[in-house]
XYZ file of C-alpha atoms in Angstrom:
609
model
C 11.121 16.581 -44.625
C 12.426 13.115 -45.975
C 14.658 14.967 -48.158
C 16.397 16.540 -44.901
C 16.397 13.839 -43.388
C 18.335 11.726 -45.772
C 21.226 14.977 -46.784
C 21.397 15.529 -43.123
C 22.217 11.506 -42.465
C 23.996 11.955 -45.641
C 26.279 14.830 -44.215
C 26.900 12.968 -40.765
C 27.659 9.854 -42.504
C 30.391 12.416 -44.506
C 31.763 13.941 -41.593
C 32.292 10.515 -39.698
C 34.035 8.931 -42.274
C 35.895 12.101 -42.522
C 37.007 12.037 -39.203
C 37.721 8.441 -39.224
C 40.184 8.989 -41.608
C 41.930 12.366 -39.686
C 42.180 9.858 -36.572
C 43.863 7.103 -38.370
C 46.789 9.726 -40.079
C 48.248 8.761 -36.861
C 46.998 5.388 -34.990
C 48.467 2.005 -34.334
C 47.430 -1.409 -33.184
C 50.376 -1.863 -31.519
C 51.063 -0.522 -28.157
C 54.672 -0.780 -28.463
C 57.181 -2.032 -31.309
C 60.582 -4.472 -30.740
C 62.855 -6.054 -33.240
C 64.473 -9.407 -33.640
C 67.822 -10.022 -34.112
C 67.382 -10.586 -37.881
C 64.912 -7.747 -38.175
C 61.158 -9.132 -37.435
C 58.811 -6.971 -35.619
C 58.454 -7.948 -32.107
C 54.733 -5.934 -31.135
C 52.712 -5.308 -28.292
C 48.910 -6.376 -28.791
C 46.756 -6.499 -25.277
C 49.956 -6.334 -22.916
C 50.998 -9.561 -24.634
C 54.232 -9.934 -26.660
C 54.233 -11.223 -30.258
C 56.270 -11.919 -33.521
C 54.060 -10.369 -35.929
C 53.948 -12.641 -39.127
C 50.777 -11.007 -41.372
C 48.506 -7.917 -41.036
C 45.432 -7.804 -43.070
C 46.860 -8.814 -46.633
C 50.599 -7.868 -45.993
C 53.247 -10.016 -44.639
C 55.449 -8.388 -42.102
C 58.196 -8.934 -44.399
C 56.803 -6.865 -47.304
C 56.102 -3.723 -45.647
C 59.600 -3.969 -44.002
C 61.150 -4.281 -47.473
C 58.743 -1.567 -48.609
C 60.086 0.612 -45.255
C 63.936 -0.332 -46.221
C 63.519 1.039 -49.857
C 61.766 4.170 -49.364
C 62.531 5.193 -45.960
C 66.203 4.535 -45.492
C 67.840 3.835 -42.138
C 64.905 5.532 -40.685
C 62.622 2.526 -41.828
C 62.390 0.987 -38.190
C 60.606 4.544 -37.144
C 58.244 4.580 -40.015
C 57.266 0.897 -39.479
C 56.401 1.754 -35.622
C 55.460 5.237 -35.002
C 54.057 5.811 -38.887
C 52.095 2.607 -40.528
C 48.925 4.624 -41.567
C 51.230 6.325 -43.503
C 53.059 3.494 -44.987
C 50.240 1.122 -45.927
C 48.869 4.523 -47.562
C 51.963 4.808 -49.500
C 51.683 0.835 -50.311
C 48.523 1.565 -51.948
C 46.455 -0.089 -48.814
C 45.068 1.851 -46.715
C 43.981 0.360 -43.514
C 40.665 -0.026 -42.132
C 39.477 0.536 -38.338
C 39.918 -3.125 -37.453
C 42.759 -5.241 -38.886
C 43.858 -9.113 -39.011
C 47.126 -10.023 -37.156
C 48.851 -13.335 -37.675
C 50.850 -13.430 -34.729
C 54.235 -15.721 -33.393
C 54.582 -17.139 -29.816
C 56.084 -20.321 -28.653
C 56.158 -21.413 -31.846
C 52.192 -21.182 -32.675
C 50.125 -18.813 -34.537
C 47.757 -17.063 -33.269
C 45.143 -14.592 -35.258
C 43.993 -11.644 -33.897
C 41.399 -8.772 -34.862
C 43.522 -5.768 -33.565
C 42.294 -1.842 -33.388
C 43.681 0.898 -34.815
C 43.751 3.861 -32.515
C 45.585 7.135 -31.395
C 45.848 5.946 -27.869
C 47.771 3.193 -28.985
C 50.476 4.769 -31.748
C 50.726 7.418 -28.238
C 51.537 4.956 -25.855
C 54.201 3.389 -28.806
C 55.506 7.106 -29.807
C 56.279 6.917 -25.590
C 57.765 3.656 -25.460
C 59.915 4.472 -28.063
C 61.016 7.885 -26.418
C 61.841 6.519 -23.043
C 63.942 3.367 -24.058
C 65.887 5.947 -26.614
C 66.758 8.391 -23.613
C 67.346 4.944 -21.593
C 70.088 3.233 -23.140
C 72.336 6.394 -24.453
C 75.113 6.232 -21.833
C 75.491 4.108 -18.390
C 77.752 4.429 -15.696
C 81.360 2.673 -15.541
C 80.650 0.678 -12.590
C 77.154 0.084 -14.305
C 79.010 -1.129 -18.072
C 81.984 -3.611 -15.755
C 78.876 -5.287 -14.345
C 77.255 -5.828 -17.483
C 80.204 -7.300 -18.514
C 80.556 -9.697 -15.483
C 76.753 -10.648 -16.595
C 77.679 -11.250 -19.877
C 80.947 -13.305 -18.685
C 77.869 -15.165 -16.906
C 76.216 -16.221 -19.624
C 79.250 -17.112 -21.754
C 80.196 -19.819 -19.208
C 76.901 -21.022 -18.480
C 74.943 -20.933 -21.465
C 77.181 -20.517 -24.994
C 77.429 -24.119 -26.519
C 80.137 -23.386 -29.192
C 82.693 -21.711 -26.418
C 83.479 -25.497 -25.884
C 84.186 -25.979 -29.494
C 86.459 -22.781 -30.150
C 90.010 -21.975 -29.045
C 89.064 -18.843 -28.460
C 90.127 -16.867 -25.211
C 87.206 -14.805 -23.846
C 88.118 -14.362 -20.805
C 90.951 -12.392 -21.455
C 89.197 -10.258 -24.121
C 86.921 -9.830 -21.368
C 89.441 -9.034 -19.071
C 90.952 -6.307 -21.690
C 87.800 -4.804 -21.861
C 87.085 -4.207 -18.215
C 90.276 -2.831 -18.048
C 90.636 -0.041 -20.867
C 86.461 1.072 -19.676
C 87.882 1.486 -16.021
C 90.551 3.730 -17.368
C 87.978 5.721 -19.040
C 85.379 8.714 -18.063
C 82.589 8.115 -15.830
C 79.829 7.331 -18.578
C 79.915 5.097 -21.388
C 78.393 5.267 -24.881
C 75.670 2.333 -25.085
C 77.091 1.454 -28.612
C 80.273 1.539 -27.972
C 79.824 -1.416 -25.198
C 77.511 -3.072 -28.081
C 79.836 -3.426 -30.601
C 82.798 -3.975 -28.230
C 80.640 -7.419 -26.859
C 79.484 -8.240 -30.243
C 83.057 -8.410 -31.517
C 83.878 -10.937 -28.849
C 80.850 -12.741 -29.866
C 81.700 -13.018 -33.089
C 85.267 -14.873 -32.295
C 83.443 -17.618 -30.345
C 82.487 -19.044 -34.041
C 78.805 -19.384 -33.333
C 76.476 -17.459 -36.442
C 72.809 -17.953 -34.372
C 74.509 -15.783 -31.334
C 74.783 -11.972 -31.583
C 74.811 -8.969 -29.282
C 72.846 -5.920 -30.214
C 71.168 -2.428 -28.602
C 67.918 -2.579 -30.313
C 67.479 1.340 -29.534
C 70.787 1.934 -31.606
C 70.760 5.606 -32.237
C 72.949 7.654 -35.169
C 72.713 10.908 -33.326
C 75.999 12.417 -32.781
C 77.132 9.735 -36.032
C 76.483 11.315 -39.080
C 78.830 9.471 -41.239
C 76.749 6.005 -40.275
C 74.741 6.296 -43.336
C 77.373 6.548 -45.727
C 77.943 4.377 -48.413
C 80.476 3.504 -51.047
C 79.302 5.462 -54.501
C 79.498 2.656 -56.528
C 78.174 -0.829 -56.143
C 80.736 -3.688 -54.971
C 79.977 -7.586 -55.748
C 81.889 -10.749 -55.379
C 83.762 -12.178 -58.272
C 86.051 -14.852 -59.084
C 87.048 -14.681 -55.168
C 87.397 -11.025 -55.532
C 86.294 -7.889 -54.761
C 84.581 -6.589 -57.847
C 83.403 -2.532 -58.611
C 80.121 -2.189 -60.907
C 78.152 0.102 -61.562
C 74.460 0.076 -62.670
C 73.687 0.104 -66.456
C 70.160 1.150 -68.283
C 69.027 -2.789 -67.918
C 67.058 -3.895 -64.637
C 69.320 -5.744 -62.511
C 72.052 -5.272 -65.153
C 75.542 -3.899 -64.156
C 79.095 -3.065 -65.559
C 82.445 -3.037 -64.207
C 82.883 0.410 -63.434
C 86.097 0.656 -64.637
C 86.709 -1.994 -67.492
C 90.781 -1.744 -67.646
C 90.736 -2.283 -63.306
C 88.019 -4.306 -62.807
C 88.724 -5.271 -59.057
C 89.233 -3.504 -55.799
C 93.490 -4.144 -54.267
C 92.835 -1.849 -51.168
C 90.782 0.936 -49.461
C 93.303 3.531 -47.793
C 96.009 1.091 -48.550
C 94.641 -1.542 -46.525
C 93.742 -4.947 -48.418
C 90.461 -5.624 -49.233
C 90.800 -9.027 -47.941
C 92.515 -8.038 -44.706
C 89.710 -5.203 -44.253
C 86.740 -7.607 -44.844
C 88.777 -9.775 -42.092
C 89.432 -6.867 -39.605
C 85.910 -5.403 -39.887
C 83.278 -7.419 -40.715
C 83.765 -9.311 -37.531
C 80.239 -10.697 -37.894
C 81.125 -13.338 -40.824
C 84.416 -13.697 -39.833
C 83.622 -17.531 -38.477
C 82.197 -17.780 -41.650
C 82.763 -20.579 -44.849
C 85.126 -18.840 -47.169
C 82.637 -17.934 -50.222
C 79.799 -16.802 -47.269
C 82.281 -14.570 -45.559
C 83.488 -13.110 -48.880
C 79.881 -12.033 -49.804
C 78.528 -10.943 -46.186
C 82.058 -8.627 -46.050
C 81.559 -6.861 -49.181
C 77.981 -5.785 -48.417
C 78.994 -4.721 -45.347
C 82.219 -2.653 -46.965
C 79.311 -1.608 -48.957
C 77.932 0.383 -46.097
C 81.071 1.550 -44.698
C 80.274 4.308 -42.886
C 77.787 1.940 -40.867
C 80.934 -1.056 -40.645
C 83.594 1.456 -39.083
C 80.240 2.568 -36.505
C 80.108 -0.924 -35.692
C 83.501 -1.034 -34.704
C 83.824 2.095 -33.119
C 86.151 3.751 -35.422
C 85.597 7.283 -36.700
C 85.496 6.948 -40.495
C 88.748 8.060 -42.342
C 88.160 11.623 -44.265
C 89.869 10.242 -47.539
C 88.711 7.532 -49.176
C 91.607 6.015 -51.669
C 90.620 3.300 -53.250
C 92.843 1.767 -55.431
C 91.551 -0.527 -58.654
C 93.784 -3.418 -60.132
C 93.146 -6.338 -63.214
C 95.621 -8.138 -61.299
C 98.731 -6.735 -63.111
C 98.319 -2.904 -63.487
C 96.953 -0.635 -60.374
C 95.059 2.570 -60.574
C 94.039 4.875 -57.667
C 91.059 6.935 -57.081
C 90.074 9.253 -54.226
C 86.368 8.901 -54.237
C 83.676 10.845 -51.642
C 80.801 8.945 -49.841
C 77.297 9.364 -50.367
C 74.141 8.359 -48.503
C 72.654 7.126 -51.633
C 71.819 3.176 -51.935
C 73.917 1.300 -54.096
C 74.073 -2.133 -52.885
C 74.440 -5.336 -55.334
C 71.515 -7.394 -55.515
C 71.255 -10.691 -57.889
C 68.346 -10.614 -59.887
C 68.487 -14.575 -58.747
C 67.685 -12.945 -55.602
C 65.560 -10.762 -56.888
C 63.416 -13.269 -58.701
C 63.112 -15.175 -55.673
C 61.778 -12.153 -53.760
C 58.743 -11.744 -55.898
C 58.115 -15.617 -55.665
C 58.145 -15.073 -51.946
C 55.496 -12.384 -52.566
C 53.365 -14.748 -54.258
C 53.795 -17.507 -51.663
C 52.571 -15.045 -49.136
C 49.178 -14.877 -50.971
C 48.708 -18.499 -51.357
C 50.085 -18.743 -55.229
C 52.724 -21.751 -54.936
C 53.027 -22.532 -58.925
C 56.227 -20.205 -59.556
C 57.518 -22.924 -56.530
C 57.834 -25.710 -59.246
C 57.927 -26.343 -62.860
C 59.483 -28.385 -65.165
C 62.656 -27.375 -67.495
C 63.897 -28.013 -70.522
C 65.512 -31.503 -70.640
C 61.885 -33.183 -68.753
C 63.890 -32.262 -65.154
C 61.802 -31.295 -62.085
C 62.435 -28.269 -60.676
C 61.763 -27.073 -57.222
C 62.493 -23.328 -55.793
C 62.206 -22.226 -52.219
C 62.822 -18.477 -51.246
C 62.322 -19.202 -47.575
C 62.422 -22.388 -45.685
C 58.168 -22.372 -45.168
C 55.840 -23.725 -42.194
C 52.647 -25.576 -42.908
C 51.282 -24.005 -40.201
C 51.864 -20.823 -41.882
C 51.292 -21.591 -45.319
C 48.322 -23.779 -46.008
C 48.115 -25.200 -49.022
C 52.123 -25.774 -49.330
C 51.681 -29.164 -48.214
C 49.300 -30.493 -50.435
C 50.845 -28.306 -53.627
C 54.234 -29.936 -53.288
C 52.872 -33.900 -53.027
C 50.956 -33.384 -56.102
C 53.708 -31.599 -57.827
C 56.052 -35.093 -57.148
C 53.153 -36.865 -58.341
C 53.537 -34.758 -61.565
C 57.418 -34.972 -61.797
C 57.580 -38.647 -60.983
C 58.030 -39.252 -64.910
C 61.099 -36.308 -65.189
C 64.504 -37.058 -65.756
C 65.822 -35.779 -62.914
C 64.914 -33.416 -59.950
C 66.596 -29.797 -59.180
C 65.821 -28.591 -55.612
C 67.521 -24.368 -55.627
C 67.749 -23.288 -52.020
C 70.178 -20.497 -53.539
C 69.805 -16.560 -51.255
C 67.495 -19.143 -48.940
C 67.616 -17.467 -45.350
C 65.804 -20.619 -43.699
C 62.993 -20.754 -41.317
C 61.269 -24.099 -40.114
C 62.223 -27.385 -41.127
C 59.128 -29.214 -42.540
C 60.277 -29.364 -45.980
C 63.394 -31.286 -44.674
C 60.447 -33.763 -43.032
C 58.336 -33.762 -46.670
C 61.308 -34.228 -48.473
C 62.693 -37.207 -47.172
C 59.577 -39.183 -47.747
C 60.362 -38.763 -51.597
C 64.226 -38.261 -51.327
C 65.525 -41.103 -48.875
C 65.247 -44.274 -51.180
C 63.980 -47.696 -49.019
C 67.500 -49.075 -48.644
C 68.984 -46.196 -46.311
C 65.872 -45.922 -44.764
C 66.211 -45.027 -41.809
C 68.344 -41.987 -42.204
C 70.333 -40.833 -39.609
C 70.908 -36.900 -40.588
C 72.006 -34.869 -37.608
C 73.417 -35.384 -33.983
C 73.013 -32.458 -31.719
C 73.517 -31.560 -28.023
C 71.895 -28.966 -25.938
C 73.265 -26.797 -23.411
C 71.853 -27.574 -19.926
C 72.943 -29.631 -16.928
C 69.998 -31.622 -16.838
C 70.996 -34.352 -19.225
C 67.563 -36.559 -18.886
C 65.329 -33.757 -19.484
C 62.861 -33.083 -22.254
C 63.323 -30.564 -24.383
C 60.337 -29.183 -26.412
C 63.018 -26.326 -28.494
C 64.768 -29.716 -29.608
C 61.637 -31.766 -31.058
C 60.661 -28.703 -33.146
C 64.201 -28.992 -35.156
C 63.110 -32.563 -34.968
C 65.644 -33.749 -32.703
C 64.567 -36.562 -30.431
C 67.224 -38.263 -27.809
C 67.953 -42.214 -28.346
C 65.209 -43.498 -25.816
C 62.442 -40.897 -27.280
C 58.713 -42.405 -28.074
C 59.133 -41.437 -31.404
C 62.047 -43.468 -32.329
C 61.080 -47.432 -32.585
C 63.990 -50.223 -32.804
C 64.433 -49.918 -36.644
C 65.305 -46.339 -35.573
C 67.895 -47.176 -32.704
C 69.306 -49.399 -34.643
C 70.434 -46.813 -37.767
C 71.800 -44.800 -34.757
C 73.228 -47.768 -33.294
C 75.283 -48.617 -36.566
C 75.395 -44.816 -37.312
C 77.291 -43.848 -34.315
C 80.354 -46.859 -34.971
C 81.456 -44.218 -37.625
C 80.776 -41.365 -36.177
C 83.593 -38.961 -34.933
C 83.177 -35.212 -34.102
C 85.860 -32.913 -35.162
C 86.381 -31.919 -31.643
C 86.151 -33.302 -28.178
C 83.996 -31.244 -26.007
C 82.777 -31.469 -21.844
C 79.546 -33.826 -22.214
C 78.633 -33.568 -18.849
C 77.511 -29.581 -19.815
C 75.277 -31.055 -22.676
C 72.258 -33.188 -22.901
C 72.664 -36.454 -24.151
C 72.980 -36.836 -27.837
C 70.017 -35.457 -30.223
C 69.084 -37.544 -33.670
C 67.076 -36.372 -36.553
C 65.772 -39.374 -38.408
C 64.402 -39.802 -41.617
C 62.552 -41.869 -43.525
C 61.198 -42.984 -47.219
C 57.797 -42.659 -48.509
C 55.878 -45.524 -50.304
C 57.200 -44.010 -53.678
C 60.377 -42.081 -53.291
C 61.386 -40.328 -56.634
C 63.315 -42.964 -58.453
C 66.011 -40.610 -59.926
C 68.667 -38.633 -59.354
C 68.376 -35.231 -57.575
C 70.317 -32.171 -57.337
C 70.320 -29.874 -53.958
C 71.221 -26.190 -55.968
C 72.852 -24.162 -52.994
C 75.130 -21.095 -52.679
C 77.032 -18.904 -50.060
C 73.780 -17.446 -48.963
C 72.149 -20.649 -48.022
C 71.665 -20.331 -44.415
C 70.594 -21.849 -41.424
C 67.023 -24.330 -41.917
C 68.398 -24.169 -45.870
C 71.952 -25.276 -44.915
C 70.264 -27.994 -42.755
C 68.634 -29.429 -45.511
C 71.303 -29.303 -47.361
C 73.241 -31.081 -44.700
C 71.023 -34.325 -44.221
C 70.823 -35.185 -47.386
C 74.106 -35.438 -47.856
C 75.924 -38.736 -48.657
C 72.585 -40.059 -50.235
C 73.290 -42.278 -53.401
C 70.749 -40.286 -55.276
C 71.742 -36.632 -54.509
C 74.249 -34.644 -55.706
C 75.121 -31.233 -53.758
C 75.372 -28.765 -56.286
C 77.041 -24.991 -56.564
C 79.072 -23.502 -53.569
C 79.586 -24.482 -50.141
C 76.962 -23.311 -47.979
C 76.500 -20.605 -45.109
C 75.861 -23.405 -42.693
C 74.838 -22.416 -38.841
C 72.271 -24.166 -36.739
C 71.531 -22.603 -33.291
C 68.660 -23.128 -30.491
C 68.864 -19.493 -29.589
C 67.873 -17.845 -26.622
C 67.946 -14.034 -25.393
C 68.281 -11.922 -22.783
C 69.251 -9.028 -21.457
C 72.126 -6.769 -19.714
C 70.531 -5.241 -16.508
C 71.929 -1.556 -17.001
C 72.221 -0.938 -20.298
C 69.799 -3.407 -21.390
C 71.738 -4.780 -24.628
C 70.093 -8.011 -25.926
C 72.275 -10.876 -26.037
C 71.272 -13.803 -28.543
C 73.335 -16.879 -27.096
C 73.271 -20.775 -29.164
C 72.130 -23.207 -26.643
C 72.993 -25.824 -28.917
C 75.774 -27.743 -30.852
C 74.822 -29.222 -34.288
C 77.075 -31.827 -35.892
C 76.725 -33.064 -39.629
C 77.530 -36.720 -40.697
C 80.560 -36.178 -41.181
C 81.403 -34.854 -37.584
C 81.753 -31.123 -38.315
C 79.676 -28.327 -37.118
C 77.522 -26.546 -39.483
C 78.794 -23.651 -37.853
C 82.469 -22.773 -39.360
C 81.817 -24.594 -42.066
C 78.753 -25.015 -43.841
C 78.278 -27.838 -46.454
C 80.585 -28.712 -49.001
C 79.243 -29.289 -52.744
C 79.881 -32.447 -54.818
C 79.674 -30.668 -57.476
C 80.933 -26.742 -57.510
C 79.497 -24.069 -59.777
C 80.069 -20.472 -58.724
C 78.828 -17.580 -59.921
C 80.515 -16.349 -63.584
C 80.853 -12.845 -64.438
C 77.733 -13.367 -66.844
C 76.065 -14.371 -63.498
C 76.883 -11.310 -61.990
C 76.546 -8.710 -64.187
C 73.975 -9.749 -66.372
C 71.354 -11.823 -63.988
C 71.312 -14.560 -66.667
C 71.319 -17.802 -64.408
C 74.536 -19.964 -65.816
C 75.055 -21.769 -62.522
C 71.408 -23.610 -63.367
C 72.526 -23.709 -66.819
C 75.780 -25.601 -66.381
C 73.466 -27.756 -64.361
C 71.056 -28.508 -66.706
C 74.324 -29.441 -69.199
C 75.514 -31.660 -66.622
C 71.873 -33.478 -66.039
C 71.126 -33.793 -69.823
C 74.479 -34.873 -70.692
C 73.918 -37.838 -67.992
């Protein structure tokens, strides 16, 4: 009888693991499933909208790069509708219950959330309705969008006050050519028409998007260039993969470059379509344009062009020309730096609480600090700690390298923790950046502000040492362009200060064109130091307080700045990014190779000292 007893408990323990697992093939703890403007999942957890930042051992970030690689341009779908699937395929699968690190007002909040049918069914819904939503809207319905968007242009763009550029009659244009049209209008086609005047205003933070962008009825969108394109030498240069990881050759030796697609320019195409960096710093709008030539079925989507049926592409060394006509292919052949690369997999490690591939020490005794991301202590415990006993450690180096090189940003505490070892006594304090906010109500308080660490002149955290660096600052200062101050709030300081024991020596910021936002900040502030050198190519600059909202008919997000950002030397990071003191580019060993002679010459330069 005992023996029954324990097979039959045996059995129903069996069968309700068993069924566990049939339930979970296809369950969520998400109700429903958004995305960001640069691609983080927006989710639904007890009617309550979050960023999501971690689940269970995963950052958000890792299973999106895992969706990207092996699910294509359908990764978005798998991440939502399929993640028992994908964690399965990640070699994790879940459990019932599962940790959530969640984003909301700028705090983290952890959650135990529940895996469940009901839930992936009320997603798999969601998903369907806003799909059959946004396809087409009415002409009457797309001009008043457009008024709405003309709305919040005027009354809440900062950088419109900074650009030449004429919206109103782009606007205007517009209206016109969609009220000589049919009766309906194609969601993406409004989308891309409103991005493009976006994109003139000059301002990299603001965007407009349709975050339930559908390829039905585009089947070239997916179609790629079937070789790999890269920078080079300010050109346009065509590789192609060879048997080495991350290695690459020219694809044709004897016409190493690309002079034209469909006799077009490749300069003058990069300028024409890749309207999103075209506000960009030179070397930052070269790169961002040839990974989006890359895709170019998705580029000529984007501006709502039907792709050409022959591709010509003709192939030059400068002297001699040689033309190809060349098919597309949905395979996935886009450059990627093993620089890049390497910094991915320290990322990796940073999201599981490993910081030593963060810092180490290279030949020549010089310090040497490298930051995929632009972290939060909040989010990363540990960081905090791990980088003030590294400067303890590097206080007897020779000098200190800093690489914010493919950095995307994020939050700005490393620009506070820096400064207490960067900022020697003397130019303490350090006035490092003057911005303005949009908003009418000048003498207002303005929480978005203090978390960039901007504080206005009479602020509690300012004291008179402070006030008077901005006093003396401000004698000098002179922004590139005039703009109506009675639209802004009143002027915005970051200050810095030094530590007890700043690092005594000489330090090198290592940036490049893909140094962006938080990363171009830092950049920025420390800029004009005695001690610090800028080193590599100018940076991708751009420093918004954004804020979203949405069209009321065809519900198209639109990402507006709310804020200009000055540098010391009166120009906006926007447009133009910050300038090295010393330039290093990327060589064709660089490129093709992975072998990192940017930090080499560096290290020549430092040693040589």
């Amino acid at each position: 009888m005992k023996t029954f007893l324990t097979i039959s408990i045996f059995c129903l323990t069996l069968a309700y693991g068993f069924s566990q697992t049939l339930d979970l093939k296809k369950a969520s703890p998400f109700t429903a499933v958004t995305w960001t403007d640069d691609d983080q999942p927006k989710v639904q957890v007890d009617n309550e909208w979050y960023i999501l930042k971690k689940l269970d051992g995963h950052t958000a970030e890792k299973i999106i790069t895992f969706c990207k690689k092996e699910y294509g341009t359908k990764w978005k779908k798998r991440f939502s509708e399929d993640l028992i699937e994908v964690l399965q395929a990640m070699g994790t699968p879940p459990q019932k219950h599962v940790d959530l690190v969640l984003l909301k007002d700028h705090q983290l909040i952890t959650k135990t959330g529940t895996y469940s049918f009901e839930n992936r069914q009320k997603l798999y819904d969601f998903n369907q309705q806003i799909t059959k939503k946004v396809k087409y809207i009415s002409t009457s319905e797309a001009l008043a969008d457009i008024e709405q968007f003309e709305t919040i242009i005027e009354e809440q763009s900062s950088y419109i006050h900074l650009s030449g550029f004429d919206y109103e009659a782009s606007l205007s244009s517009l209206k016109l050519e969609i009220q000589q049209s049919t009766d309906s209008l194609d969601i993406n086609y409004l989308t891309h028409e409103l991005a493009m005047i976006m994109a003139k205003i000059g301002d990299r933070h603001s965007s407009v998007k349709n975050e339930w962008v559908t390829q039905e009825g585009h089947p070239s969108y997916s179609l790629e260039l079937p070789f790999t394109i890269a920078p080079l030498n300010g050109k346009v240069a065509a590789l192609t993969s060879s048997n080495h990881e991350h290695h690459y050759a020219f694809l044709h030796p004897k016409y190493p470059y690309i002079k034209s697609i469909n006799n077009v320019p490749i300069h003058n195409l990069i300028d024409s379509l890749a309207y999103k960096s075209r506000t960009a710093p030179k070397e930052a709008k070269l790169s961002r344009g040839v990974s989006s030539l890359q895709q170019l079925g998705k580029l000529y989507f984007n501006n709502n062009l039907d792709i050409p049926e022959n591709i010509n592409i003709t192939f030059t060394n400068g002297k001699i020309d040689s033309a190809a006509n060349i098919s597309l292919t949905k395979e996935r052949s886009g450059y990627r730096s093993k620089i890049d690369q390497q910094m991915y997999y320290n990322s990796l490690e940073v999201d599981k609480g490993n910081f030593q591939n963060l810092a180490r020490i290279l030949p020549g005794n010089i310090g040497y600090f490298s930051f995929p991301r632009m972290y939060s202590f909040d989010e990363e415990k540990g960081l905090e700690a791990f980088l003030d006993s590294t400067f303890i450690n590097f206080k007897s180096s020779k000098a200190l390298v800093i690489d914010l090189r493919f950095n995307p940003g994020g939050s700005r505490d490393l620009i506070q923790k820096f400064a207490s070892h960067i900022i020697p006594k003397a130019q303490s304090p350090w006035v490092a950046n003057i911005a303005y906010l949009r908003t009418n109500q000048r003498q207002a308080d303005y929480p978005s502000m203090h978390a960039r660490f901007l504080y206005p002149y009479i602020s509690k955290p300012f004291n008179s040492a402070d006030r008077k660096a901005i006093d003396h600052f401000l004698k000098d200062f002179d922004p590139e362009r005039e703009f109506d101050t009675s639209k802004f709030s009143t002027a915005h300081f970051m200050i810095l200060h030094a530590g007890d024991k700043p690092y005594p020596k000489n330090i090198y910021i290592l940036v490049n064109e893909h140094s962006f936002s938080a990363a171009s900040v830092f950049t920025s502030v420390f800029k004009g130091l005695p001690n610090v050198n800028i080193v590599g190519v100018t940076t991708d600059g751009s420093s918004g307080n954004s804020r979203k909202m949405y069209l009321k008919n065809s519900n198209i997000r639109v990402k507006i700045s709310t804020m200009l950002s000055f540098q010391r030397n009166g120009t906006t990071l926007d447009g133009h990014g910050t300038a090295p003191d010393i330039y290093i580019s990327e060589d064709e060993t660089q490129v093709l190779t992975g072998i990192d002679t940017q930090l080499q010459k560096l290290l020549e330069i430092i040693n040589h000292q």
